[in-house]
mmCIF file with all atom_site columns, C-alpha atoms in Angstrom:
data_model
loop_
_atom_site.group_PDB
_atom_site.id
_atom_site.type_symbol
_atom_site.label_atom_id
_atom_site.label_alt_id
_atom_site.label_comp_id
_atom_site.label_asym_id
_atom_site.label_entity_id
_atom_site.label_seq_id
_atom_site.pdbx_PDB_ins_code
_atom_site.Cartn_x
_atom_site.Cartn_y
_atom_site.Cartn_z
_atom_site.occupancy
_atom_site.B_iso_or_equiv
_atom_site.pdbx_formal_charge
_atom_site.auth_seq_id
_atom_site.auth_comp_id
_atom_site.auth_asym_id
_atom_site.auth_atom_id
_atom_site.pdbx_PDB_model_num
ATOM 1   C CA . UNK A 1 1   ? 2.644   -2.064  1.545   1.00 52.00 ? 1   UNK A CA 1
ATOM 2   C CA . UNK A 1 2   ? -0.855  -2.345  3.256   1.00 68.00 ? 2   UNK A CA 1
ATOM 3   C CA . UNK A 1 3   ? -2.160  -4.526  0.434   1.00 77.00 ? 3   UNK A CA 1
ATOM 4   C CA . UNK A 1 4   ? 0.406   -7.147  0.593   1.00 77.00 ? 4   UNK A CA 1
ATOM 5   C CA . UNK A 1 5   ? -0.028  -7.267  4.393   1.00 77.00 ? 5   UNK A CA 1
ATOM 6   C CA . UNK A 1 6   ? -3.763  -8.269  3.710   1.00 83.00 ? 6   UNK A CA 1
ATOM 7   C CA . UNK A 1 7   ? -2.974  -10.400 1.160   1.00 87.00 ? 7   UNK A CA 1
ATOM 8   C CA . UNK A 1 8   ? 0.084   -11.838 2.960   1.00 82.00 ? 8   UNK A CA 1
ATOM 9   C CA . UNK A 1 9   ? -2.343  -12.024 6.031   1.00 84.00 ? 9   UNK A CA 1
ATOM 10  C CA . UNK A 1 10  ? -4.972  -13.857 4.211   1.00 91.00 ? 10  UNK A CA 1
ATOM 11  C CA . UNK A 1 11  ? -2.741  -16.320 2.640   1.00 91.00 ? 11  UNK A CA 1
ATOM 12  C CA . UNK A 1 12  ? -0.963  -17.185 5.926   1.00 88.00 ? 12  UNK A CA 1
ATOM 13  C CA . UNK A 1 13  ? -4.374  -17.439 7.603   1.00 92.00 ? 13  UNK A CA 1
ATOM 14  C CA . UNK A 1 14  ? -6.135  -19.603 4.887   1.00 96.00 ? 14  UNK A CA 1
ATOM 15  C CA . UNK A 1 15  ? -2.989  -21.952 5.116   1.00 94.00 ? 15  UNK A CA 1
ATOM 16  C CA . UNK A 1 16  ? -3.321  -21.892 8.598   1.00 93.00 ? 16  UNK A CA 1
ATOM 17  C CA . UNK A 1 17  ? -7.102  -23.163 8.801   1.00 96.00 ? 17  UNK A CA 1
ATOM 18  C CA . UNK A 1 18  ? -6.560  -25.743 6.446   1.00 95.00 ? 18  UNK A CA 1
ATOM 19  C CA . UNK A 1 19  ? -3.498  -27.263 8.342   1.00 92.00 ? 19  UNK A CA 1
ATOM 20  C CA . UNK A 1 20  ? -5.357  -26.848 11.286  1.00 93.00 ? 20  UNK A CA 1
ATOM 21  C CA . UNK A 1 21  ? -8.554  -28.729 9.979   1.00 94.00 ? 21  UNK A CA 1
ATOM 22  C CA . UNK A 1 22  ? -6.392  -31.234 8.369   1.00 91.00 ? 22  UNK A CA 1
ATOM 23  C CA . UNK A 1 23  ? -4.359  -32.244 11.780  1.00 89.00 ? 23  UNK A CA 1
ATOM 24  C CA . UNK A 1 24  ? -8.370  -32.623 13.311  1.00 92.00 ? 24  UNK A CA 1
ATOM 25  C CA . UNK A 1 25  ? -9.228  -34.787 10.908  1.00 91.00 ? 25  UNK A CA 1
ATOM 26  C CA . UNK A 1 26  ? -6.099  -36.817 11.165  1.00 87.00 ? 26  UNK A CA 1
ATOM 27  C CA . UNK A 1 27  ? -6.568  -36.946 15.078  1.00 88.00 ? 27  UNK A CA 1
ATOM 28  C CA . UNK A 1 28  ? -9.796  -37.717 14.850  1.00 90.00 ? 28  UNK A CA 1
ATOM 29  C CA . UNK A 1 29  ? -9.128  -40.856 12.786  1.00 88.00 ? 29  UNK A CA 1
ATOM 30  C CA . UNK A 1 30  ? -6.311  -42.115 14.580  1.00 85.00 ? 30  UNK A CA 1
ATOM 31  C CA . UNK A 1 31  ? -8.387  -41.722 17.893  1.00 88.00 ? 31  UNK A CA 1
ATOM 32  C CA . UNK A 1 32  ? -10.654 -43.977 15.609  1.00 91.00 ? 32  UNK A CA 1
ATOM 33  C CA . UNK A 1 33  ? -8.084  -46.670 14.458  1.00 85.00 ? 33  UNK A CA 1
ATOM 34  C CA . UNK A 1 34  ? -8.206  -45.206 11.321  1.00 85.00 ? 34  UNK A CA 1
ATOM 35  C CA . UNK A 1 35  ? -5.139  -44.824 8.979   1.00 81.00 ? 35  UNK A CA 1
ATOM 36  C CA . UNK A 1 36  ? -4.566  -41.792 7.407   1.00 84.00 ? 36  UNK A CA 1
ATOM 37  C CA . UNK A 1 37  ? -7.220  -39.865 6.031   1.00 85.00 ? 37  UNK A CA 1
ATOM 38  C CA . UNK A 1 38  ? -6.392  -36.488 4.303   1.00 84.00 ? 38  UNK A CA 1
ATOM 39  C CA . UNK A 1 39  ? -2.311  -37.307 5.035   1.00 81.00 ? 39  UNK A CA 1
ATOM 40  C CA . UNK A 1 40  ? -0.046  -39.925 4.140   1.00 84.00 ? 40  UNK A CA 1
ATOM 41  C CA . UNK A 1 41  ? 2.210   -38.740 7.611   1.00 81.00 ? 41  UNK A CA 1
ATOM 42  C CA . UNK A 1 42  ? 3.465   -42.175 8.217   1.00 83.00 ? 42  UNK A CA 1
ATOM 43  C CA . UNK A 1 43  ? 6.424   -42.027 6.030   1.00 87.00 ? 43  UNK A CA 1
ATOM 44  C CA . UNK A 1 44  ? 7.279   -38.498 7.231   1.00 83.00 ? 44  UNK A CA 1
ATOM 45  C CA . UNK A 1 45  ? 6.964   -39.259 10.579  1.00 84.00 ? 45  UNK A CA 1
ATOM 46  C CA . UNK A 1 46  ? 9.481   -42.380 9.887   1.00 89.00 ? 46  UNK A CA 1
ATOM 47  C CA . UNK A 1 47  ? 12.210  -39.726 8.421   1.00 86.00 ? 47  UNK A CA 1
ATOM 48  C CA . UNK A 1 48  ? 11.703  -37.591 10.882  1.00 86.00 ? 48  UNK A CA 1
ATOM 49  C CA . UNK A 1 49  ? 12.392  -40.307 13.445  1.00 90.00 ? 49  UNK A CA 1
ATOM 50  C CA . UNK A 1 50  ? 15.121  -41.176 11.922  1.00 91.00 ? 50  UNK A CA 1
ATOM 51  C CA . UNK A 1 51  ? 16.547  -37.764 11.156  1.00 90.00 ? 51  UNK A CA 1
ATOM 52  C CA . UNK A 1 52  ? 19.150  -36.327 13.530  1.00 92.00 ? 52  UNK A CA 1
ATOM 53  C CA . UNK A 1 53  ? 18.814  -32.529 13.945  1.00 89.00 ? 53  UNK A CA 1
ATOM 54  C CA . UNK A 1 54  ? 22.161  -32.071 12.583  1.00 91.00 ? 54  UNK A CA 1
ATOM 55  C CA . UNK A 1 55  ? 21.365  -33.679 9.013   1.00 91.00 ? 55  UNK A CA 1
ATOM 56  C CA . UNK A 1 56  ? 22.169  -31.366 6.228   1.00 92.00 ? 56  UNK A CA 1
ATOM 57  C CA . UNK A 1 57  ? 18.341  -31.658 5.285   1.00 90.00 ? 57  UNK A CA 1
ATOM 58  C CA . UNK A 1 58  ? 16.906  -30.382 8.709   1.00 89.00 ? 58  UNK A CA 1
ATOM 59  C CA . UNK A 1 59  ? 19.677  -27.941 9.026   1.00 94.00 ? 59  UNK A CA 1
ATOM 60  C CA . UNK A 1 60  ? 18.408  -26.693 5.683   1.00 95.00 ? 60  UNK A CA 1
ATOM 61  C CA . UNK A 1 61  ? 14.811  -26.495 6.584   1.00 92.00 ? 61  UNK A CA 1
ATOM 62  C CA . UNK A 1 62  ? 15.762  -24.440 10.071  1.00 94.00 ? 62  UNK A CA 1
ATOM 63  C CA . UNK A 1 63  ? 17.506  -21.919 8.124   1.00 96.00 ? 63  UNK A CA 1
ATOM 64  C CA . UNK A 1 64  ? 15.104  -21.634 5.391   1.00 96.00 ? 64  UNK A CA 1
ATOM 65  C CA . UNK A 1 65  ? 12.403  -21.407 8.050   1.00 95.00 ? 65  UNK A CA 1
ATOM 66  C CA . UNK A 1 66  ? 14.607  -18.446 9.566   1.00 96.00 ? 66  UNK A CA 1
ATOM 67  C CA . UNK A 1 67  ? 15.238  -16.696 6.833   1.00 97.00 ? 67  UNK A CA 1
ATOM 68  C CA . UNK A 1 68  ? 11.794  -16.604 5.881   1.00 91.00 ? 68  UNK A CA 1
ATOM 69  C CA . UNK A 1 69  ? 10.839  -15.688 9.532   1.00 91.00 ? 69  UNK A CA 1
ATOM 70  C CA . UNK A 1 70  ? 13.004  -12.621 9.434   1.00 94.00 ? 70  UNK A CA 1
ATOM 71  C CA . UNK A 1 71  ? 11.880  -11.633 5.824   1.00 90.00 ? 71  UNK A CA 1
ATOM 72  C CA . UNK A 1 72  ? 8.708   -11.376 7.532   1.00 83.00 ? 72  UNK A CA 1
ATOM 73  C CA . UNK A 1 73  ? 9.984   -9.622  10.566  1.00 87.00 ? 73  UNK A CA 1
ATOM 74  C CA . UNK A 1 74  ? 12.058  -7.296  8.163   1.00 87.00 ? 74  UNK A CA 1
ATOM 75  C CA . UNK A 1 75  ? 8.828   -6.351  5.756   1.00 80.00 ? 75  UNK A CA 1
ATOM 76  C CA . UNK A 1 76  ? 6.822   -5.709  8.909   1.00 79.00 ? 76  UNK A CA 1
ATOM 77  C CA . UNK A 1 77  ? 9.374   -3.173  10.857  1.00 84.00 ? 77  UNK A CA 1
ATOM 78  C CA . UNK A 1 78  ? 10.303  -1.168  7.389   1.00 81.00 ? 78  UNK A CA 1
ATOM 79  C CA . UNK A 1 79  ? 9.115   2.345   8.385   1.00 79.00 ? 79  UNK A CA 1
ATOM 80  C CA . UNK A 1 80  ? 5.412   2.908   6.127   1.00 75.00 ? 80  UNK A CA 1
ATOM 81  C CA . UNK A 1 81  ? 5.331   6.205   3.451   1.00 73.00 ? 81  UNK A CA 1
ATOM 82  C CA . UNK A 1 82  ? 3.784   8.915   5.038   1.00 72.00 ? 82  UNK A CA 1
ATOM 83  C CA . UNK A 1 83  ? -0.464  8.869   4.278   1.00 80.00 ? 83  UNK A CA 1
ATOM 84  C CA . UNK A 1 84  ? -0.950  12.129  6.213   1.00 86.00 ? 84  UNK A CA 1
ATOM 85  C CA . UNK A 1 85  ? 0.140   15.851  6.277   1.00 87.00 ? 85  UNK A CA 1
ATOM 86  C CA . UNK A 1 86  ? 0.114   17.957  9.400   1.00 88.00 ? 86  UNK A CA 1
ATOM 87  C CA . UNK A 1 87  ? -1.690  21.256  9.321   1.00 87.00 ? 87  UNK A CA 1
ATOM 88  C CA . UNK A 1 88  ? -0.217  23.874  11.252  1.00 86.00 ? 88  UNK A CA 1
ATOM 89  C CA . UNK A 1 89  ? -2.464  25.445  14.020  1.00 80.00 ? 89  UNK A CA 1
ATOM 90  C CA . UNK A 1 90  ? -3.281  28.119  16.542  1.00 81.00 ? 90  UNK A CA 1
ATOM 91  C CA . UNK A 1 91  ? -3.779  25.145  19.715  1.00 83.00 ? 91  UNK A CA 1
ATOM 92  C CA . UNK A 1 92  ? -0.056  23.474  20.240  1.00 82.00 ? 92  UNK A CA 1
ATOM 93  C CA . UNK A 1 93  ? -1.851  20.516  22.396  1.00 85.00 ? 93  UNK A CA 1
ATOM 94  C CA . UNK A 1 94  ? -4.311  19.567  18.915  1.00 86.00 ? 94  UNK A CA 1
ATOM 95  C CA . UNK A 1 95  ? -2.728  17.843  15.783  1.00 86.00 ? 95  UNK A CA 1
ATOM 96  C CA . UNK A 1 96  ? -5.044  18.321  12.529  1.00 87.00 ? 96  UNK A CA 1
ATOM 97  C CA . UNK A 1 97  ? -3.727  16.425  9.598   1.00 89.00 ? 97  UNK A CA 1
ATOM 98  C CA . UNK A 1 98  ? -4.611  15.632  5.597   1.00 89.00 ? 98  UNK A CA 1
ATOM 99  C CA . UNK A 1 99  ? -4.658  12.450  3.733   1.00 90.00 ? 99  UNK A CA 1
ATOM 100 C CA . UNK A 1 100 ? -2.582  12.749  1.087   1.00 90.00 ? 100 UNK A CA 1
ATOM 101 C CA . UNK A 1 101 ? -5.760  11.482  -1.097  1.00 92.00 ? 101 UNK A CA 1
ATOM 102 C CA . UNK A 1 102 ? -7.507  14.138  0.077   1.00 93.00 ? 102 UNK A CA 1
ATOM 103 C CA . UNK A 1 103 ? -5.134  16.621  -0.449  1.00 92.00 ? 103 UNK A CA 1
ATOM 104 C CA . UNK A 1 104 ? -5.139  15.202  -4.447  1.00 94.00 ? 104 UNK A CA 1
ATOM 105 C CA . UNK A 1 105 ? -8.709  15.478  -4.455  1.00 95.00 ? 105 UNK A CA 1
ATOM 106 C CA . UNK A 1 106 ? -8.489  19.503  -3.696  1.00 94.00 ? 106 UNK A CA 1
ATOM 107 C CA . UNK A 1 107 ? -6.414  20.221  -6.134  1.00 95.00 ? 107 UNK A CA 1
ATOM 108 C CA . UNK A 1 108 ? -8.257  18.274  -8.241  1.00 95.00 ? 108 UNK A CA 1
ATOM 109 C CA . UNK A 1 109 ? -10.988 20.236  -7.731  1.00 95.00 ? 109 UNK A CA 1
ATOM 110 C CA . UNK A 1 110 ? -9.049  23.636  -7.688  1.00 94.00 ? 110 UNK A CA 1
ATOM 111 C CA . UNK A 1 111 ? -7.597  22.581  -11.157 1.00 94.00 ? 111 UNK A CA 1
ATOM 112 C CA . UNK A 1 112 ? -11.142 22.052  -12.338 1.00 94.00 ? 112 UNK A CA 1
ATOM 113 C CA . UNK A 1 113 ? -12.842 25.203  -10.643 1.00 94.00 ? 113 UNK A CA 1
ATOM 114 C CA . UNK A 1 114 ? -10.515 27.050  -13.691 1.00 92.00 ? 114 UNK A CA 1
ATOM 115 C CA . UNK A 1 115 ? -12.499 27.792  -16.617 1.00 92.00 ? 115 UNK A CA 1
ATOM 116 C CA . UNK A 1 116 ? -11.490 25.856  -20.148 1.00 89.00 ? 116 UNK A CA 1
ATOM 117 C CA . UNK A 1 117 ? -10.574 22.934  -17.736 1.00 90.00 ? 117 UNK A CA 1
ATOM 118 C CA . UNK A 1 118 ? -12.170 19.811  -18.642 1.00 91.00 ? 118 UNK A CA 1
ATOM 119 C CA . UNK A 1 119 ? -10.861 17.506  -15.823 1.00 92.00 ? 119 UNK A CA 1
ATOM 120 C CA . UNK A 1 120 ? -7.781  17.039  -13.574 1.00 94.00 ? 120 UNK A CA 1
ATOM 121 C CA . UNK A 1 121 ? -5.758  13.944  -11.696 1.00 94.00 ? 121 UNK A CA 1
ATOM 122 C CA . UNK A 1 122 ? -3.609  14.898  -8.906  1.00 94.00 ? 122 UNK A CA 1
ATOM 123 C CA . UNK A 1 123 ? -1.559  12.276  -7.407  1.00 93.00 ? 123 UNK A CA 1
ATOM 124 C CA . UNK A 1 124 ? 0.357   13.746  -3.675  1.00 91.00 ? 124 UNK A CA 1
ATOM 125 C CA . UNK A 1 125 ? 2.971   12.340  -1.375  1.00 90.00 ? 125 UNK A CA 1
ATOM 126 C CA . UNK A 1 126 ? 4.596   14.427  1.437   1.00 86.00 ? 126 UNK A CA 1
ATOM 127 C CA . UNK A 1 127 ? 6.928   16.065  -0.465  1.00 89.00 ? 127 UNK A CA 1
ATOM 128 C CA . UNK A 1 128 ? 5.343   16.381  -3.655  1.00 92.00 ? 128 UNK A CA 1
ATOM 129 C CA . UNK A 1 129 ? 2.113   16.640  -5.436  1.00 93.00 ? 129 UNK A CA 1
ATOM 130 C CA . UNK A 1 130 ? 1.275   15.763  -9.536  1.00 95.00 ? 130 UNK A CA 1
ATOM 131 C CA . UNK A 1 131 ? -1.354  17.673  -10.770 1.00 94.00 ? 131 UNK A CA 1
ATOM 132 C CA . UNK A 1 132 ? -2.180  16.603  -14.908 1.00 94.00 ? 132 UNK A CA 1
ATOM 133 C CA . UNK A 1 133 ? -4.924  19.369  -16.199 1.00 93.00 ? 133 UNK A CA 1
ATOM 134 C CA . UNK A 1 134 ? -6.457  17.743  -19.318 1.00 92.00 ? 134 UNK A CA 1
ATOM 135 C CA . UNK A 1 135 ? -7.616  21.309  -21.536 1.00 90.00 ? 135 UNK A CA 1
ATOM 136 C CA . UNK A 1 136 ? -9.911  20.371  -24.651 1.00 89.00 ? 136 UNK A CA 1
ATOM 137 C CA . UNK A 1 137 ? -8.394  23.096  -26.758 1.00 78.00 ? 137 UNK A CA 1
ATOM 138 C CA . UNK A 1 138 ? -6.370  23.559  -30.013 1.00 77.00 ? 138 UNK A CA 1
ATOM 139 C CA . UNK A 1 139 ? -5.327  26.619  -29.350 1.00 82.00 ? 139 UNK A CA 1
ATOM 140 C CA . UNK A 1 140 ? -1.350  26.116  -27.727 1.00 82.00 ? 140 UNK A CA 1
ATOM 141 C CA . UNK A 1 141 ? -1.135  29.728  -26.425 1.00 86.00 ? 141 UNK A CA 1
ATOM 142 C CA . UNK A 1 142 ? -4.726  29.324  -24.638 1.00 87.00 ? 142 UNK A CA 1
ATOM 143 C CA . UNK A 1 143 ? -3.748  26.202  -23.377 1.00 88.00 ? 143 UNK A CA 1
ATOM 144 C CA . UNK A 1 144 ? -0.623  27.294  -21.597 1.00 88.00 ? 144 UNK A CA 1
ATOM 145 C CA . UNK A 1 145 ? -2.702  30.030  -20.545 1.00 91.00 ? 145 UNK A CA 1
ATOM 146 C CA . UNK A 1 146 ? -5.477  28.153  -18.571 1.00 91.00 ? 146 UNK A CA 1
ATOM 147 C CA . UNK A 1 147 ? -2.388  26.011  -17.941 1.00 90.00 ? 147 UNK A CA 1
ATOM 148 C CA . UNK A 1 148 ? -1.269  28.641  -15.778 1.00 93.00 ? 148 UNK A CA 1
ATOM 149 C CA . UNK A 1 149 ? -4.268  29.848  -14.213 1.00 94.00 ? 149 UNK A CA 1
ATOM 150 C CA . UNK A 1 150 ? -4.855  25.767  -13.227 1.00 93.00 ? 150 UNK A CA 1
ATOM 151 C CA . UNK A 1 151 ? -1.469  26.094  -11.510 1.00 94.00 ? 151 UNK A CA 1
ATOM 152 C CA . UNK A 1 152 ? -2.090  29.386  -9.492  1.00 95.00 ? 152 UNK A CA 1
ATOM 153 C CA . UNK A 1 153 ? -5.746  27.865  -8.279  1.00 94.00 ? 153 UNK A CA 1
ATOM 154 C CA . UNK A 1 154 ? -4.241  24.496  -7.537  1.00 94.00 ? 154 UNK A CA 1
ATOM 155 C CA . UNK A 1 155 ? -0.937  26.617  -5.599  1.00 94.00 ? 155 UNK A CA 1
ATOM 156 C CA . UNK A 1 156 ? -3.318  29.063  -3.608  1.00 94.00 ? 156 UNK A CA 1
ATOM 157 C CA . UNK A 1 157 ? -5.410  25.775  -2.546  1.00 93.00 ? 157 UNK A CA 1
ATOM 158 C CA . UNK A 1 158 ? -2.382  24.174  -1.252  1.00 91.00 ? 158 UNK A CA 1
ATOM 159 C CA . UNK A 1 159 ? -1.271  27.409  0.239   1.00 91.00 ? 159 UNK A CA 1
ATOM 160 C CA . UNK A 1 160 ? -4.601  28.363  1.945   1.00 91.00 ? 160 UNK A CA 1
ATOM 161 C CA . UNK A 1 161 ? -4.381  24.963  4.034   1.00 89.00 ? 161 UNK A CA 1
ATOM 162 C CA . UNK A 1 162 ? -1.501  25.743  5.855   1.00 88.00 ? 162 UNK A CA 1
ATOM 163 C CA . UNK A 1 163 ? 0.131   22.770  5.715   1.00 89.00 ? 163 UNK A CA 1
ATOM 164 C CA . UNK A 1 164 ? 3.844   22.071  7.931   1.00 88.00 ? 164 UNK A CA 1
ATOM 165 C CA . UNK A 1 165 ? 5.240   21.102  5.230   1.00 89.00 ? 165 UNK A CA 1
ATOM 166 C CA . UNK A 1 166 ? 4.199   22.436  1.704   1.00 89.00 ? 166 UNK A CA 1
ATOM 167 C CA . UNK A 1 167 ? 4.280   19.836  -1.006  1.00 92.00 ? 167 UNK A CA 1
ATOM 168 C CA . UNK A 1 168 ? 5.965   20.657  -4.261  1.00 94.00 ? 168 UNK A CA 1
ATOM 169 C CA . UNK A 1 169 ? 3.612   21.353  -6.767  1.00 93.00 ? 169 UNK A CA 1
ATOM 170 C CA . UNK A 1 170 ? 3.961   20.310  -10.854 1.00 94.00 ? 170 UNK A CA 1
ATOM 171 C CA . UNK A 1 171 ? 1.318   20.748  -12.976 1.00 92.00 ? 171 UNK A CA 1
ATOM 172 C CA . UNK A 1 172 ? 1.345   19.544  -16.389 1.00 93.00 ? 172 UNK A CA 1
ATOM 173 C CA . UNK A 1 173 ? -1.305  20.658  -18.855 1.00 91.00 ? 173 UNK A CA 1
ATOM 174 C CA . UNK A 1 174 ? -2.434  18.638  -21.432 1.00 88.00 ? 174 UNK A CA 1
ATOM 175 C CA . UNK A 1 175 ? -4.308  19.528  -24.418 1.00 84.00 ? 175 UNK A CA 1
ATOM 176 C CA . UNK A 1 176 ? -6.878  17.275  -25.712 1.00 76.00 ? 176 UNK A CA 1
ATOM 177 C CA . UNK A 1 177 ? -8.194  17.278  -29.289 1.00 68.00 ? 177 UNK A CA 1
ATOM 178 C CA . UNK A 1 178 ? -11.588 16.254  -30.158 1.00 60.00 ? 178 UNK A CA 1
#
């Protein structure tokens, strides 16, 4: 959800400066005598003037603008997925906690601290963790044995942090032929 809050953010904010350098330059030229520069406004204004708030059109445009308002509103208060783990500790009065990225990237590197591992990808969230062991060989009984000996490393990582709330853990192996 962060990225479409920047993106959202940057959009509303580039639409913003443009309107905003737009009216200017419209000021400006009226202050000037000018007509219209960057605007034709003149035959808006002349509806609007004419337009009683209770028109069907304006009516339309208030709700549309509140709908959209409270989409906004709505995206904003949604409760965000949990980024970080709490360790459990010895002080009561300190909070240590884990990104979740960094808690893939240990078992990453637990997975691939097992020998006949060629490389790992471990994906976690707060109440489970994806760990995919790549194993370059042919061999099926070796592979579910390194397999397993990925797992245990990967489960006595997650184990030896201490974590609140322990993560499920699945591991899938995956053998790779060259």
């Amino acid at each position: 959800m962060r990225a479409v809050d920047r993106v959202l953010a940057v959009l509303l904010a580039a639409a913003g400066l443009v309107l905003g350098v737009l009216v200017v330059v419209e000021v400006v030229a009226a202050a000037v005598d000018r007509g219209p520069v960057a605007l034709p406004y003149g035959p808006v204004a002349a509806w609007l003037r004419g337009t009683p708030w209770s028109a069907g059109a304006a009516v339309a445009v208030a709700v549309g603008l509140l709908v959209l308002g409270l989409l906004l509103l709505l995206a904003e208060l949604a409760p965000r997925r949990r980024t970080d783990l709490v360790l459990t500790g010895t002080d009561p009065a300190v909070t240590t906690t884990l990104s979740t990225r960094s808690l893939g990237r240990l078992l990453e590197v637990a997975a691939t601290a097992t020998p006949g591992v060629e490389r790992a990808a471990a994906r976690a969230r707060a109440r489970r963790a994806r760990l995919s062991v790549h194993v370059p060989l042919r061999d099926a009984g070796e592979v579910a044995r390194v397999g397993r000996e990925a797992q245990a490393n990967a489960t006595a990582a997650l184990e030896e942090l201490q974590l609140r709330r322990t993560p499920r853990l699945r591991v899938r192996t995956r053998q790779e032929t060259r």
